Amino acid sequence: MYGRINSGKLFVSDMDGTVYLSETGIPGAIDFARRLKEREKRLLFFTNNASHTKDYYIEKLKRLGF
């Protein structure tokens, strides 16, 4: 797994159901995001849920520890 992390520069992840469920982080997701940051990799989050603003999702990710 770490070989793929080291060779990549940008990682893209869905949010709901992938890094969190409702108000609970998915086990391992925050640790994975932290490892990417330590290796100076970029992590881009996306969602197909347009019911909230970008700022809402930024705050939610922060609140959950991302």
mmCIF file with all atom_site columns, C-alpha atoms in Angstrom:
data_model
loop_
_atom_site.group_PDB
_atom_site.id
_atom_site.type_symbol
_atom_site.label_atom_id
_atom_site.label_alt_id
_atom_site.label_comp_id
_atom_site.label_asym_id
_atom_site.label_entity_id
_atom_site.label_seq_id
_atom_site.pdbx_PDB_ins_code
_atom_site.Cartn_x
_atom_site.Cartn_y
_atom_site.Cartn_z
_atom_site.occupancy
_atom_site.B_iso_or_equiv
_atom_site.pdbx_formal_charge
_atom_site.auth_seq_id
_atom_site.auth_comp_id
_atom_site.auth_asym_id
_atom_site.auth_atom_id
_atom_site.pdbx_PDB_model_num
ATOM 1  C CA . MET A 1 1  ? 0.000   0.000  0.000  1.00 0.00 ? 1  MET A CA 1
ATOM 2  C CA . TYR A 1 2  ? 2.736   2.489  0.882  1.00 0.00 ? 2  TYR A CA 1
ATOM 3  C CA . GLY A 1 3  ? 4.401   2.073  -2.505 1.00 0.00 ? 3  GLY A CA 1
ATOM 4  C CA . ARG A 1 4  ? 1.245   3.391  -4.128 1.00 0.00 ? 4  ARG A CA 1
ATOM 5  C CA . ILE A 1 5  ? 1.093   6.282  -1.669 1.00 0.00 ? 5  ILE A CA 1
ATOM 6  C CA . ASN A 1 6  ? 4.708   7.183  -2.367 1.00 0.00 ? 6  ASN A CA 1
ATOM 7  C CA . SER A 1 7  ? 4.266   7.099  -6.142 1.00 0.00 ? 7  SER A CA 1
ATOM 8  C CA . GLY A 1 8  ? 1.050   9.145  -6.241 1.00 0.00 ? 8  GLY A CA 1
ATOM 9  C CA . LYS A 1 9  ? 0.817   12.921 -5.969 1.00 0.00 ? 9  LYS A CA 1
ATOM 10 C CA . LEU A 1 10 ? -2.938  13.469 -5.826 1.00 0.00 ? 10 LEU A CA 1
ATOM 11 C CA . PHE A 1 11 ? -5.577  11.280 -4.210 1.00 0.00 ? 11 PHE A CA 1
ATOM 12 C CA . VAL A 1 12 ? -9.312  11.754 -4.743 1.00 0.00 ? 12 VAL A CA 1
ATOM 13 C CA . SER A 1 13 ? -12.000 10.471 -2.404 1.00 0.00 ? 13 SER A CA 1
ATOM 14 C CA . ASP A 1 14 ? -15.745 10.571 -2.175 1.00 0.00 ? 14 ASP A CA 1
ATOM 15 C CA . MET A 1 15 ? -16.982 11.665 1.242  1.00 0.00 ? 15 MET A CA 1
ATOM 16 C CA . ASP A 1 16 ? -20.273 10.167 2.446  1.00 0.00 ? 16 ASP A CA 1
ATOM 17 C CA . GLY A 1 17 ? -19.837 6.435  2.876  1.00 0.00 ? 17 GLY A CA 1
ATOM 18 C CA . THR A 1 18 ? -16.129 6.559  2.109  1.00 0.00 ? 18 THR A CA 1
ATOM 19 C CA . VAL A 1 19 ? -14.558 8.811  4.749  1.00 0.00 ? 19 VAL A CA 1
ATOM 20 C CA . TYR A 1 20 ? -17.615 9.279  6.970  1.00 0.00 ? 20 TYR A CA 1
ATOM 21 C CA . LEU A 1 21 ? -21.113 8.030  7.647  1.00 0.00 ? 21 LEU A CA 1
ATOM 22 C CA . SER A 1 22 ? -23.380 10.775 8.942  1.00 0.00 ? 22 SER A CA 1
ATOM 23 C CA . GLU A 1 23 ? -21.316 12.283 11.785 1.00 0.00 ? 23 GLU A CA 1
ATOM 24 C CA . THR A 1 24 ? -18.847 9.415  12.257 1.00 0.00 ? 24 THR A CA 1
ATOM 25 C CA . GLY A 1 25 ? -15.507 9.001  10.526 1.00 0.00 ? 25 GLY A CA 1
ATOM 26 C CA . ILE A 1 26 ? -14.882 5.688  8.767  1.00 0.00 ? 26 ILE A CA 1
ATOM 27 C CA . PRO A 1 27 ? -12.176 3.724  10.648 1.00 0.00 ? 27 PRO A CA 1
ATOM 28 C CA . GLY A 1 28 ? -8.790  4.352  9.047  1.00 0.00 ? 28 GLY A CA 1
ATOM 29 C CA . ALA A 1 29 ? -9.892  7.270  6.872  1.00 0.00 ? 29 ALA A CA 1
ATOM 30 C CA . ILE A 1 30 ? -8.522  10.035 9.104  1.00 0.00 ? 30 ILE A CA 1
ATOM 31 C CA . ASP A 1 31 ? -5.267  8.104  9.572  1.00 0.00 ? 31 ASP A CA 1
ATOM 32 C CA . PHE A 1 32 ? -4.971  7.649  5.810  1.00 0.00 ? 32 PHE A CA 1
ATOM 33 C CA . ALA A 1 33 ? -5.522  11.385 5.235  1.00 0.00 ? 33 ALA A CA 1
ATOM 34 C CA . ARG A 1 34 ? -2.914  12.167 7.907  1.00 0.00 ? 34 ARG A CA 1
ATOM 35 C CA . ARG A 1 35 ? -0.373  9.842  6.257  1.00 0.00 ? 35 ARG A CA 1
ATOM 36 C CA . LEU A 1 36 ? -0.906  11.548 2.921  1.00 0.00 ? 36 LEU A CA 1
ATOM 37 C CA . LYS A 1 37 ? -0.365  14.959 4.503  1.00 0.00 ? 37 LYS A CA 1
ATOM 38 C CA . GLU A 1 38 ? 2.839   13.742 6.206  1.00 0.00 ? 38 GLU A CA 1
ATOM 39 C CA . ARG A 1 39 ? 4.109   12.678 2.787  1.00 0.00 ? 39 ARG A CA 1
ATOM 40 C CA . GLU A 1 40 ? 3.117   16.044 1.287  1.00 0.00 ? 40 GLU A CA 1
ATOM 41 C CA . LYS A 1 41 ? 0.472   14.472 -0.951 1.00 0.00 ? 41 LYS A CA 1
ATOM 42 C CA . ARG A 1 42 ? -2.764  16.184 -1.952 1.00 0.00 ? 42 ARG A CA 1
ATOM 43 C CA . LEU A 1 43 ? -6.155  14.761 -1.041 1.00 0.00 ? 43 LEU A CA 1
ATOM 44 C CA . LEU A 1 44 ? -9.206  16.038 -2.876 1.00 0.00 ? 44 LEU A CA 1
ATOM 45 C CA . PHE A 1 45 ? -12.677 15.297 -1.534 1.00 0.00 ? 45 PHE A CA 1
ATOM 46 C CA . PHE A 1 46 ? -15.794 15.279 -3.681 1.00 0.00 ? 46 PHE A CA 1
ATOM 47 C CA . THR A 1 47 ? -19.484 14.558 -3.249 1.00 0.00 ? 47 THR A CA 1
ATOM 48 C CA . ASN A 1 48 ? -22.532 14.201 -5.440 1.00 0.00 ? 48 ASN A CA 1
ATOM 49 C CA . ASN A 1 49 ? -24.702 15.635 -2.652 1.00 0.00 ? 49 ASN A CA 1
ATOM 50 C CA . ALA A 1 50 ? -25.448 19.256 -3.561 1.00 0.00 ? 50 ALA A CA 1
ATOM 51 C CA . SER A 1 51 ? -27.723 19.871 -0.579 1.00 0.00 ? 51 SER A CA 1
ATOM 52 C CA . HIS A 1 52 ? -25.034 21.860 1.299  1.00 0.00 ? 52 HIS A CA 1
ATOM 53 C CA . THR A 1 53 ? -22.420 24.468 0.501  1.00 0.00 ? 53 THR A CA 1
ATOM 54 C CA . LYS A 1 54 ? -18.701 23.929 0.069  1.00 0.00 ? 54 LYS A CA 1
ATOM 55 C CA . ASP A 1 55 ? -18.127 25.676 3.400  1.00 0.00 ? 55 ASP A CA 1
ATOM 56 C CA . TYR A 1 56 ? -20.502 23.259 5.145  1.00 0.00 ? 56 TYR A CA 1
ATOM 57 C CA . TYR A 1 57 ? -18.472 20.285 3.916  1.00 0.00 ? 57 TYR A CA 1
ATOM 58 C CA . ILE A 1 58 ? -15.158 21.923 4.799  1.00 0.00 ? 58 ILE A CA 1
ATOM 59 C CA . GLU A 1 59 ? -16.372 22.495 8.358  1.00 0.00 ? 59 GLU A CA 1
ATOM 60 C CA . LYS A 1 60 ? -17.759 18.969 8.602  1.00 0.00 ? 60 LYS A CA 1
ATOM 61 C CA . LEU A 1 61 ? -14.444 17.443 7.517  1.00 0.00 ? 61 LEU A CA 1
ATOM 62 C CA . LYS A 1 62 ? -12.620 19.611 10.059 1.00 0.00 ? 62 LYS A CA 1
ATOM 63 C CA . ARG A 1 63 ? -15.072 18.654 12.806 1.00 0.00 ? 63 ARG A CA 1
ATOM 64 C CA . LEU A 1 64 ? -14.524 14.968 12.049 1.00 0.00 ? 64 LEU A CA 1
ATOM 65 C CA . GLY A 1 65 ? -10.751 15.420 12.246 1.00 0.00 ? 65 GLY A CA 1
ATOM 66 C CA . PHE A 1 66 ? -9.693  15.645 8.618  1.00 0.00 ? 66 PHE A CA 1
#
